[in-house]
PDB file of C-alpha atoms in Angstrom:
ATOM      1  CA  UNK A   1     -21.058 -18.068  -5.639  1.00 44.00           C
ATOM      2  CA  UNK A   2     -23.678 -16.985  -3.577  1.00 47.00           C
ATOM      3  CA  UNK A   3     -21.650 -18.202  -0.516  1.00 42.00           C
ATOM      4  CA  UNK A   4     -19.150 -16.038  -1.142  1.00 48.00           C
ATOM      5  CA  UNK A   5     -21.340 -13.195  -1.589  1.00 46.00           C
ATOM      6  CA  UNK A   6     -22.679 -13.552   1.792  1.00 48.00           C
ATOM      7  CA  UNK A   7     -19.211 -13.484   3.209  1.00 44.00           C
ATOM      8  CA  UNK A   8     -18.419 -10.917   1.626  1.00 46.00           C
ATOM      9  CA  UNK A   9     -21.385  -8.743   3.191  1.00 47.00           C
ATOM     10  CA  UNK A  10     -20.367 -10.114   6.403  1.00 44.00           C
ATOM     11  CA  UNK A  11     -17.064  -8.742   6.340  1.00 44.00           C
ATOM     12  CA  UNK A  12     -17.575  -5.770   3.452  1.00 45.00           C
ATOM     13  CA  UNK A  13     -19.832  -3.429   3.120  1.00 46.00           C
ATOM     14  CA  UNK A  14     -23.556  -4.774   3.499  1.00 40.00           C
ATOM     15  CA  UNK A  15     -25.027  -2.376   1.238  1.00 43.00           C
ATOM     16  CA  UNK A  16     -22.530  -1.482  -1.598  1.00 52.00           C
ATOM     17  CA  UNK A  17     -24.325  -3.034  -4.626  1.00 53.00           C
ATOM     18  CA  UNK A  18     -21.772  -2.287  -6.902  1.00 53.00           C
ATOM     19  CA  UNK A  19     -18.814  -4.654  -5.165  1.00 56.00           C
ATOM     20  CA  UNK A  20     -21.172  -7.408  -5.019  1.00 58.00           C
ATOM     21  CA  UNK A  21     -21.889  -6.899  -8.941  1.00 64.00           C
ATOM     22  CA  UNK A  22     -17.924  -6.895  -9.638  1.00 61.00           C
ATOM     23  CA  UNK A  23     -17.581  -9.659  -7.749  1.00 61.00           C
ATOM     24  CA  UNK A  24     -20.012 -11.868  -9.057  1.00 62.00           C
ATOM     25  CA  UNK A  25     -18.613 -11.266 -12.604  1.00 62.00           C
ATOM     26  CA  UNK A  26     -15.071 -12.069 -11.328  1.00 59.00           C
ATOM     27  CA  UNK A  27     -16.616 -15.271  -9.756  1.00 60.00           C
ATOM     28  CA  UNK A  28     -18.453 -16.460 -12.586  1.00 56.00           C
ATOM     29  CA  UNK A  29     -15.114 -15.778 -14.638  1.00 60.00           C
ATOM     30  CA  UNK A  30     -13.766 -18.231 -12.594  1.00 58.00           C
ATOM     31  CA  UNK A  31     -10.164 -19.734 -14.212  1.00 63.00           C
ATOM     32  CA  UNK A  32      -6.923 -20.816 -12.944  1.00 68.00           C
ATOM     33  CA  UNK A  33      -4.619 -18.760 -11.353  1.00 69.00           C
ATOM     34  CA  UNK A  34      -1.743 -17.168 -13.186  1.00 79.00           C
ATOM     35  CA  UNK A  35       1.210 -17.542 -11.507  1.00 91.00           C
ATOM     36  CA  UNK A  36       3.548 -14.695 -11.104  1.00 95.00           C
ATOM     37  CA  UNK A  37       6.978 -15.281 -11.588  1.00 96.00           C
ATOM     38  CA  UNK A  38       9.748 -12.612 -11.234  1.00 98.00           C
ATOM     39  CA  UNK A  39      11.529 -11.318 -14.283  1.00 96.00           C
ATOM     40  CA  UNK A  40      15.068 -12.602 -14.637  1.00 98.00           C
ATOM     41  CA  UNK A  41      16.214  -9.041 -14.035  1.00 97.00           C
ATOM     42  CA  UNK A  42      14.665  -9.015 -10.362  1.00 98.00           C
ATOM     43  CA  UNK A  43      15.899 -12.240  -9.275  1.00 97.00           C
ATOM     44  CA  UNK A  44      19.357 -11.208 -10.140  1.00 97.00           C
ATOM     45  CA  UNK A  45      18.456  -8.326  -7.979  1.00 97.00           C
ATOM     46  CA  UNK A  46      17.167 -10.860  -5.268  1.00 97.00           C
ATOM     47  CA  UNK A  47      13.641  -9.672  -5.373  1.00 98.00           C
ATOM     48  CA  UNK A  48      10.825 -11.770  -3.416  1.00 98.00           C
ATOM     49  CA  UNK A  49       7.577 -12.494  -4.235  1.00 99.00           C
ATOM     50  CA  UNK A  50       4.698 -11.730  -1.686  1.00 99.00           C
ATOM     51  CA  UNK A  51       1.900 -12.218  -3.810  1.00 98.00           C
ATOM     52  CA  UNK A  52       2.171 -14.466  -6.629  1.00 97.00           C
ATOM     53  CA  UNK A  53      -1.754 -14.585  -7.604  1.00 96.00           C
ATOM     54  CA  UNK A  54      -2.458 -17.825  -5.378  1.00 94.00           C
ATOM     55  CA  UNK A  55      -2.495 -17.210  -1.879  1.00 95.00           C
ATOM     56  CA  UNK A  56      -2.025 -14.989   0.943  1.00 97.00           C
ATOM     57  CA  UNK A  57       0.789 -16.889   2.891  1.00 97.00           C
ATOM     58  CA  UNK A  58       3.005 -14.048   3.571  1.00 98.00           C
ATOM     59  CA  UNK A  59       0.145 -11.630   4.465  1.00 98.00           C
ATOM     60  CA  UNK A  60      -1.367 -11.734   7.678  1.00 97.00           C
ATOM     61  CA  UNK A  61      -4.389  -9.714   9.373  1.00 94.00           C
ATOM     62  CA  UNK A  62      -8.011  -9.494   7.071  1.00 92.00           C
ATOM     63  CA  UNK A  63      -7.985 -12.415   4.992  1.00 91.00           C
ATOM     64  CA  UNK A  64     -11.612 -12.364   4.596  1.00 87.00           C
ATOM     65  CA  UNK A  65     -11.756  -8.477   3.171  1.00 88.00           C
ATOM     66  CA  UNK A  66      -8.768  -9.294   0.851  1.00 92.00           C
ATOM     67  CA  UNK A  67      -9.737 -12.170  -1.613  1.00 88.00           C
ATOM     68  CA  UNK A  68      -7.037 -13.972  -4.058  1.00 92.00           C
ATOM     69  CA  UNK A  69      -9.458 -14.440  -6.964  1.00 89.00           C
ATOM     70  CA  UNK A  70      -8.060 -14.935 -10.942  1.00 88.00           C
ATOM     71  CA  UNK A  71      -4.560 -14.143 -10.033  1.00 93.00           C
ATOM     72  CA  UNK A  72      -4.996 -10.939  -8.022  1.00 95.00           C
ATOM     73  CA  UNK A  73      -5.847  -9.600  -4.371  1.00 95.00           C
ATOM     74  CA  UNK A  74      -9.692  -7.967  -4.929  1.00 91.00           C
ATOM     75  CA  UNK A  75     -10.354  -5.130  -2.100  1.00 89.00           C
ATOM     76  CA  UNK A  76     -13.732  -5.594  -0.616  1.00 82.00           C
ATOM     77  CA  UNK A  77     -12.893  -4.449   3.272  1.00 70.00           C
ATOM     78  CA  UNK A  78     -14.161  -1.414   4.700  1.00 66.00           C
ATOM     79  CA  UNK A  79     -12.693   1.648   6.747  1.00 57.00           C
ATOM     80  CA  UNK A  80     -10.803   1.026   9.714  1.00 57.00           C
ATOM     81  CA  UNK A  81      -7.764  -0.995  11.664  1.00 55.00           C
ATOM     82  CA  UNK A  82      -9.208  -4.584  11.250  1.00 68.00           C
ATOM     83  CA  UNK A  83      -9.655  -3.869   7.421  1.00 81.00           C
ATOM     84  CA  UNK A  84      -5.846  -3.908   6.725  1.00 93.00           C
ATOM     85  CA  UNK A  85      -3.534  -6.459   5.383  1.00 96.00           C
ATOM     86  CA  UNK A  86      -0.221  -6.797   6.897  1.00 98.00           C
ATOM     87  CA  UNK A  87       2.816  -8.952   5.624  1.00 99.00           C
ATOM     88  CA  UNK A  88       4.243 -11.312   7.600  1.00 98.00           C
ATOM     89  CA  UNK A  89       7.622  -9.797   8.011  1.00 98.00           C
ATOM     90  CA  UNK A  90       8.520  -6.343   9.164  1.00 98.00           C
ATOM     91  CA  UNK A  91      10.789  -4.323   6.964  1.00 99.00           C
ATOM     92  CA  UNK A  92      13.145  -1.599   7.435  1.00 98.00           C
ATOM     93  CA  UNK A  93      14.709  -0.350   3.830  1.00 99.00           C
ATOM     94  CA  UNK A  94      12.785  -1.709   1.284  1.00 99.00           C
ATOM     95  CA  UNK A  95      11.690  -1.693  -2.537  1.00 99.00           C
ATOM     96  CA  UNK A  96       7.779  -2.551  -3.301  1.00 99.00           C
ATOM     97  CA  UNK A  97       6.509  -3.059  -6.847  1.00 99.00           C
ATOM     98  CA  UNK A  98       3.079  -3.949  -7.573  1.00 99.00           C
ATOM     99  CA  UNK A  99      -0.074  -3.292  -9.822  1.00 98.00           C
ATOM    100  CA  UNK A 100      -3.029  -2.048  -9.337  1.00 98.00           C
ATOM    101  CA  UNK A 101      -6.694  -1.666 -10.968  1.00 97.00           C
ATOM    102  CA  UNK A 102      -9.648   0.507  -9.657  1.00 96.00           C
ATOM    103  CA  UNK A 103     -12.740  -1.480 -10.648  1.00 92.00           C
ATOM    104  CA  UNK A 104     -15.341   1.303  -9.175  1.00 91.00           C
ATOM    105  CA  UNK A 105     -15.257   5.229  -8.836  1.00 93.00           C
ATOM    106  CA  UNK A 106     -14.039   6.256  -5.778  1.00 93.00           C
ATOM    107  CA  UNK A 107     -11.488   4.240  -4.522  1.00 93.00           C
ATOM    108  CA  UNK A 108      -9.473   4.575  -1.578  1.00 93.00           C
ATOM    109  CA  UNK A 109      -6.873   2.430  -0.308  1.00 95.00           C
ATOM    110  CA  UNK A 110      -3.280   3.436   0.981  1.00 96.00           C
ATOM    111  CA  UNK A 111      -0.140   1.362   1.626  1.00 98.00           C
ATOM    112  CA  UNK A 112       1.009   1.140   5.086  1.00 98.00           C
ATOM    113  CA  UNK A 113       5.070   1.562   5.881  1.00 99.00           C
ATOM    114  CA  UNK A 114       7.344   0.401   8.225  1.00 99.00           C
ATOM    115  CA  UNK A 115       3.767   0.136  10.509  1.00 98.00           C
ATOM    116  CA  UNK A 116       2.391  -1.913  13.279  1.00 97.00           C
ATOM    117  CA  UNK A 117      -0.680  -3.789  13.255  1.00 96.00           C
ATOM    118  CA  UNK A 118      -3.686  -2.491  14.460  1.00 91.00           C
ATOM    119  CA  UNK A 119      -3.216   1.287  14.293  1.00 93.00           C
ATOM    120  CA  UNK A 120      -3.735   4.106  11.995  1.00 93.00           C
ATOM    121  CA  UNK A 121      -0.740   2.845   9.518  1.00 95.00           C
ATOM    122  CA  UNK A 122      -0.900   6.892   8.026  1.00 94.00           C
ATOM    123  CA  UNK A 123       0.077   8.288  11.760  1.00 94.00           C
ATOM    124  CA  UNK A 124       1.388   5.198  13.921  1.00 96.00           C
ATOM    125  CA  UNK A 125       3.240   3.786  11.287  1.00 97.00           C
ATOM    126  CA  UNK A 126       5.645   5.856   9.296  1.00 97.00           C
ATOM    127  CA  UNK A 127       3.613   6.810   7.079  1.00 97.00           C
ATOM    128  CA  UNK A 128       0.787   5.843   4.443  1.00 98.00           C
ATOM    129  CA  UNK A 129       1.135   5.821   0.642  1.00 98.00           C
ATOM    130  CA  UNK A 130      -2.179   6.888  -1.029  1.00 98.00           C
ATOM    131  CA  UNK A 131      -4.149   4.206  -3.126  1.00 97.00           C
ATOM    132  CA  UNK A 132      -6.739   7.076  -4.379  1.00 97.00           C
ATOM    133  CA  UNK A 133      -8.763   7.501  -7.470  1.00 97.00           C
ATOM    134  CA  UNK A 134      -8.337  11.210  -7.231  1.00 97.00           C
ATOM    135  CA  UNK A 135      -9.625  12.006 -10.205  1.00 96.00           C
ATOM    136  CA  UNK A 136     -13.247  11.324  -9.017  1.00 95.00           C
ATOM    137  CA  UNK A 137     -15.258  14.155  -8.224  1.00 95.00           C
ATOM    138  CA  UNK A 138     -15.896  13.687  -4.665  1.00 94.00           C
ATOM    139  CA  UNK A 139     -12.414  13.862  -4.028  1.00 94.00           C
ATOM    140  CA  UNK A 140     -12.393  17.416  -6.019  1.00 91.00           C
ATOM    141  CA  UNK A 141     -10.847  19.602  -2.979  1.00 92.00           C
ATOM    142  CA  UNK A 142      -8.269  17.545  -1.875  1.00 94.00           C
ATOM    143  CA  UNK A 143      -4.600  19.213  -1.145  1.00 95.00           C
ATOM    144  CA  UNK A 144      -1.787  17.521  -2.561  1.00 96.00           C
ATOM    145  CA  UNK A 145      -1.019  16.085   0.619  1.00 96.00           C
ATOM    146  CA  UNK A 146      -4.120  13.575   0.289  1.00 97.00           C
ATOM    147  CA  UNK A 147      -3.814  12.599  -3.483  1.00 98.00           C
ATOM    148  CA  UNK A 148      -2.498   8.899  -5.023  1.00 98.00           C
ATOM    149  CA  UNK A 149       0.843   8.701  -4.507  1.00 98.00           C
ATOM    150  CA  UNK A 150       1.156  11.249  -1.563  1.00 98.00           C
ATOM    151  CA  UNK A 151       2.950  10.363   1.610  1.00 98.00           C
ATOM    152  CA  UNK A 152      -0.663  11.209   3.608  1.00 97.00           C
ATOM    153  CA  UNK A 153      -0.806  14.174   5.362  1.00 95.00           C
ATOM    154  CA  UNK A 154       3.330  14.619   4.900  1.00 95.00           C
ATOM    155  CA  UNK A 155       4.858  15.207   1.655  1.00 96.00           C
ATOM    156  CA  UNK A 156       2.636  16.089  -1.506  1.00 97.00           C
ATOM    157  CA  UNK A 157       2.540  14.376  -4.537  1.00 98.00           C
ATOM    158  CA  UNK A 158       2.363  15.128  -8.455  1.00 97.00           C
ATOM    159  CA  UNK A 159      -1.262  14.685  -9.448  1.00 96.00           C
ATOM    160  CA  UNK A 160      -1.194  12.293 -11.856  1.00 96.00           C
ATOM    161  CA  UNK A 161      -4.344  11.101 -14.425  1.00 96.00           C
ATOM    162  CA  UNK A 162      -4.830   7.727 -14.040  1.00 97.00           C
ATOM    163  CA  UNK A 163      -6.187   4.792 -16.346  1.00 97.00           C
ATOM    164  CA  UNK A 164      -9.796   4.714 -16.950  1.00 97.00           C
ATOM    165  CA  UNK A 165     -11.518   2.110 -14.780  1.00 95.00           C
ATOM    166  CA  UNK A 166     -10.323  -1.675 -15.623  1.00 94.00           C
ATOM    167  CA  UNK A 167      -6.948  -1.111 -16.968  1.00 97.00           C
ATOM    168  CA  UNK A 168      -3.552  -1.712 -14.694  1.00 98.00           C
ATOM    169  CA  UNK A 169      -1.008   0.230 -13.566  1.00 99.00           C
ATOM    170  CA  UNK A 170       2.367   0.023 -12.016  1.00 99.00           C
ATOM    171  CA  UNK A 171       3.742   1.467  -9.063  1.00 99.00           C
ATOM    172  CA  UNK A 172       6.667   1.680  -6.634  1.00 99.00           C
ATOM    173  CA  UNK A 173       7.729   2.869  -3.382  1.00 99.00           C
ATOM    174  CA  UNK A 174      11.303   2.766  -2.406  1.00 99.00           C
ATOM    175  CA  UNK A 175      12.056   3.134   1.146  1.00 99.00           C
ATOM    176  CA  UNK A 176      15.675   4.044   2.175  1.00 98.00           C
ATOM    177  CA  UNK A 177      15.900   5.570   5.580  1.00 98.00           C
ATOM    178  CA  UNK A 178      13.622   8.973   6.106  1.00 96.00           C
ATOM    179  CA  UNK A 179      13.346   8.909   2.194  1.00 98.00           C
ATOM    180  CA  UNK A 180      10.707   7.992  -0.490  1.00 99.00           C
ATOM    181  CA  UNK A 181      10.188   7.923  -3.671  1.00 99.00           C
ATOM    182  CA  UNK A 182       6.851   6.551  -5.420  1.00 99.00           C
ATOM    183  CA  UNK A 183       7.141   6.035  -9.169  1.00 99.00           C
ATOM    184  CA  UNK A 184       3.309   5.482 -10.903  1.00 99.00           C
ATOM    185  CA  UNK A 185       3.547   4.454 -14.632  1.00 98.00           C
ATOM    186  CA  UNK A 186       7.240   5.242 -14.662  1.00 98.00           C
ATOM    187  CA  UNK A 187       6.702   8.533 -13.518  1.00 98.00           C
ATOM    188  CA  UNK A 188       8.369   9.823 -10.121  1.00 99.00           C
ATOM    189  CA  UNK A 189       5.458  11.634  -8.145  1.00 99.00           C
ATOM    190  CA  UNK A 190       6.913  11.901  -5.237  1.00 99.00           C
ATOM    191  CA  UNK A 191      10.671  12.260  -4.192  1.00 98.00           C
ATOM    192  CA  UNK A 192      11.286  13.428  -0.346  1.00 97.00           C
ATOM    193  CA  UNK A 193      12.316  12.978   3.188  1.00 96.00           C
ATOM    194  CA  UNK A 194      10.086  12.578   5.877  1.00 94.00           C
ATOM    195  CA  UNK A 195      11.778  14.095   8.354  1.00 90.00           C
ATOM    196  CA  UNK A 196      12.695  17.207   5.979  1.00 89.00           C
ATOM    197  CA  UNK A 197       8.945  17.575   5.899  1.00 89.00           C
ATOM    198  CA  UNK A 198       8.571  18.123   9.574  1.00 82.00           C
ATOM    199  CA  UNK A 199      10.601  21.595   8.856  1.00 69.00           C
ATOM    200  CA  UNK A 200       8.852  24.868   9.203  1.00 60.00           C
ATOM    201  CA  UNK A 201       5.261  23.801  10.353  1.00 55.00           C
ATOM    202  CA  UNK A 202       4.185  22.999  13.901  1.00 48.00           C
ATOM    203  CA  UNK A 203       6.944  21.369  16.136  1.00 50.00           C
ATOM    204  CA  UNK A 204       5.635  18.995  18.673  1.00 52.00           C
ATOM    205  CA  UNK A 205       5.329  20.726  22.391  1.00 48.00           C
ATOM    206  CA  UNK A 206       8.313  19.304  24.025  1.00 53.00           C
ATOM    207  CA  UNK A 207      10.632  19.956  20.770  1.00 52.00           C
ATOM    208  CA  UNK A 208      11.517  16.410  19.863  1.00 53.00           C
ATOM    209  CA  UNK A 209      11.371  13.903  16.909  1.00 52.00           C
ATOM    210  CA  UNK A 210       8.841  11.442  19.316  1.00 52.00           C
ATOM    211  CA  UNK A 211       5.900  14.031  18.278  1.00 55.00           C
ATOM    212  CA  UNK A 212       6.667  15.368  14.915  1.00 63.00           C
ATOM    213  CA  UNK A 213       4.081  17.636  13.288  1.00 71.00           C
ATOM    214  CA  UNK A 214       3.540  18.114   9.512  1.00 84.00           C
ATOM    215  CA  UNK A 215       2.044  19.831   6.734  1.00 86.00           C
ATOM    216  CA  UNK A 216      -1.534  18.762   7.779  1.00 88.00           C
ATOM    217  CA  UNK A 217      -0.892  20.347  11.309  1.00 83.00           C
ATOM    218  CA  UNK A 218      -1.533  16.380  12.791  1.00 86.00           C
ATOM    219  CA  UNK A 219       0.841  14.573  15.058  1.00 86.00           C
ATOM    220  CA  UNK A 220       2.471  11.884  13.274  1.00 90.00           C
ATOM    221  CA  UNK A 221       3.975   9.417  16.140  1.00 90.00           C
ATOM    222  CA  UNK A 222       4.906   6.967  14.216  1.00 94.00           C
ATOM    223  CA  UNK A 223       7.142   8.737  11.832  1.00 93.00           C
ATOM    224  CA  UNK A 224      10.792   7.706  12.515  1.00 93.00           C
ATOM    225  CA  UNK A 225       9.653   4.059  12.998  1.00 96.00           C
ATOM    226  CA  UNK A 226      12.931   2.002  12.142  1.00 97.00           C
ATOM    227  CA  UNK A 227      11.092  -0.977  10.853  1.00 98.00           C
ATOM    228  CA  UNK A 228       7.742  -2.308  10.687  1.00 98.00           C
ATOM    229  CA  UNK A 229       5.253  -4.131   8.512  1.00 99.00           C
ATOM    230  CA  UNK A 230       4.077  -3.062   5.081  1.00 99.00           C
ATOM    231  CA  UNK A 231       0.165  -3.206   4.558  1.00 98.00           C
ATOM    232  CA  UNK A 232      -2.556  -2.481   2.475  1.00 96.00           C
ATOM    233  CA  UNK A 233      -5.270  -0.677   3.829  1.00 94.00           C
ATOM    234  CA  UNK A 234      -8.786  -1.136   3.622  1.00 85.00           C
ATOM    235  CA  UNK A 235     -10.807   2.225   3.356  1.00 81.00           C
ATOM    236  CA  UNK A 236     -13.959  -0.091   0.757  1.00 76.00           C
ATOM    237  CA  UNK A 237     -13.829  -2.208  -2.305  1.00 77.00           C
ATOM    238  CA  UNK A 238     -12.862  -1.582  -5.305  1.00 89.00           C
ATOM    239  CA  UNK A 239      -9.670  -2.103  -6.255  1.00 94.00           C
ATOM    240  CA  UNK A 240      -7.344  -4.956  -6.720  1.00 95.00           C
ATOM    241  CA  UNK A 241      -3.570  -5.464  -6.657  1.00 98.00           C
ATOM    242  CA  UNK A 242      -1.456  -8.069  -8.273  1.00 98.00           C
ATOM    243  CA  UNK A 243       2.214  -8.982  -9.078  1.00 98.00           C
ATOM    244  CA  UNK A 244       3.265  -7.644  -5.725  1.00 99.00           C
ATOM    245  CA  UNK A 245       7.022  -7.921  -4.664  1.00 99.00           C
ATOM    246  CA  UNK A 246       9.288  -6.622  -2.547  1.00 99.00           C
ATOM    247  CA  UNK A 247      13.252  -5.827  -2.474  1.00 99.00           C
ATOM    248  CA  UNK A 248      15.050  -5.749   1.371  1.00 98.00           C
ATOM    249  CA  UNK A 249      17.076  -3.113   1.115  1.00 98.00           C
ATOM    250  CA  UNK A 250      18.154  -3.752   4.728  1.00 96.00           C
ATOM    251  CA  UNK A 251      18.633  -7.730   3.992  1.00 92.00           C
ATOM    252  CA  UNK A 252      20.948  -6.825   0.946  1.00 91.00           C
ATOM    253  CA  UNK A 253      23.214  -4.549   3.646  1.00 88.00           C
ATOM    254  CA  UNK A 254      23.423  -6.962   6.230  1.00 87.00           C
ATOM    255  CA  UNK A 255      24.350  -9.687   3.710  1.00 82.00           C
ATOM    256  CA  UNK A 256      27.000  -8.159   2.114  1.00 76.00           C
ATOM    257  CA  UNK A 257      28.647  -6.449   5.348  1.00 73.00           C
ATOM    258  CA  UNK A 258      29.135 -10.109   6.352  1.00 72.00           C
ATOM    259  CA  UNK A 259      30.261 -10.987   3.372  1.00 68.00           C
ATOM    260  CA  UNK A 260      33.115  -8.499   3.493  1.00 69.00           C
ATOM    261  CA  UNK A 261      33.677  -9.854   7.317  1.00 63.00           C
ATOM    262  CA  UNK A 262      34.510 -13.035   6.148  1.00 64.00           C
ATOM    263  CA  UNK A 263      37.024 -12.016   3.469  1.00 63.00           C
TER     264      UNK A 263
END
């Protein structure tokens, strides 16, 4: 246990007491991991499993600040680039489902779309879905641009309450060109287009989609990025996902165009 600890100060943040304590219980808890299978529904819908509460074989990046313990992925990197988790595979139209459980006050995570590795997912990628315990009081002035759910710094979300500390929810980000959606607990907080969004603030200097400016009056680069990786991103510990799968929108397409070809 204590091995792990110290790798986990190595790689997490050295002096946050209370992500030691939670892990210590979850490593003393030590069982078995459940395996996730998909529900018959989503593997008629051709859903695939990219974490399944073992392993991180279709992630790639910081497997050392993303730890598969008791059937889910616990959180324990810090800010920046090298703190992110990246599957394997680049995406282009996509469905993600997955859960998710803040285990401290505070949290702050984000999912990273259609991104490459190594940037600032939230500008250099297409965007970043919020992973945010809003409802903590530190985070009392944010605009609705910043909260869970919110397409960061782009298109605002409904501020939702969330679970107390410990319990699970659900969420889900559907990806279909310059659109998202992000449904939390069945709910649909946020419902727009990206490029929509761009319309009426600051337009980048030389006019063009290559710069686009948003709501938070920041250049956003990244924004029209046809495909990329989808990533969770590491901004401390505290939180832990499970159950995560995706749907390839894109895949689906391109499978049943040649399908018809072939008829």
């Amino acid at each position: 246990m204590e091995k792990a600890i110290d790798i986990y100060k190595a790689h997490g943040s050295a002096d946050d007491g209370y992500a030691v304590d939670e892990i210590r219980k979850m490593l003393a808890d030590l069982r078995p991991s459940p395996v996730f299978t998909l529900p018959d529904e989503e593997k008629k819908e051709g859903y695939e499993i990219l974490f399944d509460g073992t392993n991180l074989d279709k992630w790639t990046g910081n497997k050392v600040g993303y730890v598969p313990i008791n059937g889910c992925i616990y959180v324990t990197a810090n800010y920046g680039n090298e703190s992110n988790l990246y599957t394997v595979k680049e995406y282009q139209d996509f469905v993600l489902r997955f859960e998710f459980c803040f285990v401290r006050p505070g949290v702050n995570n984000g999912v990273g779309i259609r991104t490459p590795m190594g940037v600032y997912a939230a500008y250099d990628g297409m965007c970043e879905s919020q992973i945010l315990d809003h409802d903590d009081p530190i985070y009392a002035g944010l605009h609705d641009y910043q909260v869970h759910g919110s397409v960061y710094g782009v298109i605002p979300a409904k501020r939702i309450k969330h679970k107390p500390l410990g319990e699970w929810s659900t969420e889900e980000i559907r990806v279909v060109g310059d659109h998202i959606t992000v449904t939390v607990n069945g709910e649909v907080i946020v419902d727009g287009d990206v490029r929509k969004a761009c319309q009426g603030h600051n337009v980048a200097p030389d006019g063009s989609d290559k710069n686009p400016y948003t709501v938070d009056h920041r250049n956003h680069p990244g924004m029209f990025n046809k495909t990329g990786h989808i990533g969770f991103l590491g901004h401390g510990a505290g939180v832990k996902f499970r159950n995560v799968r995706v749907l390839d929108l894109t895949a689906q397409q391109q499978a049943a165009k040649g399908r018809a070809h072939r008829k």
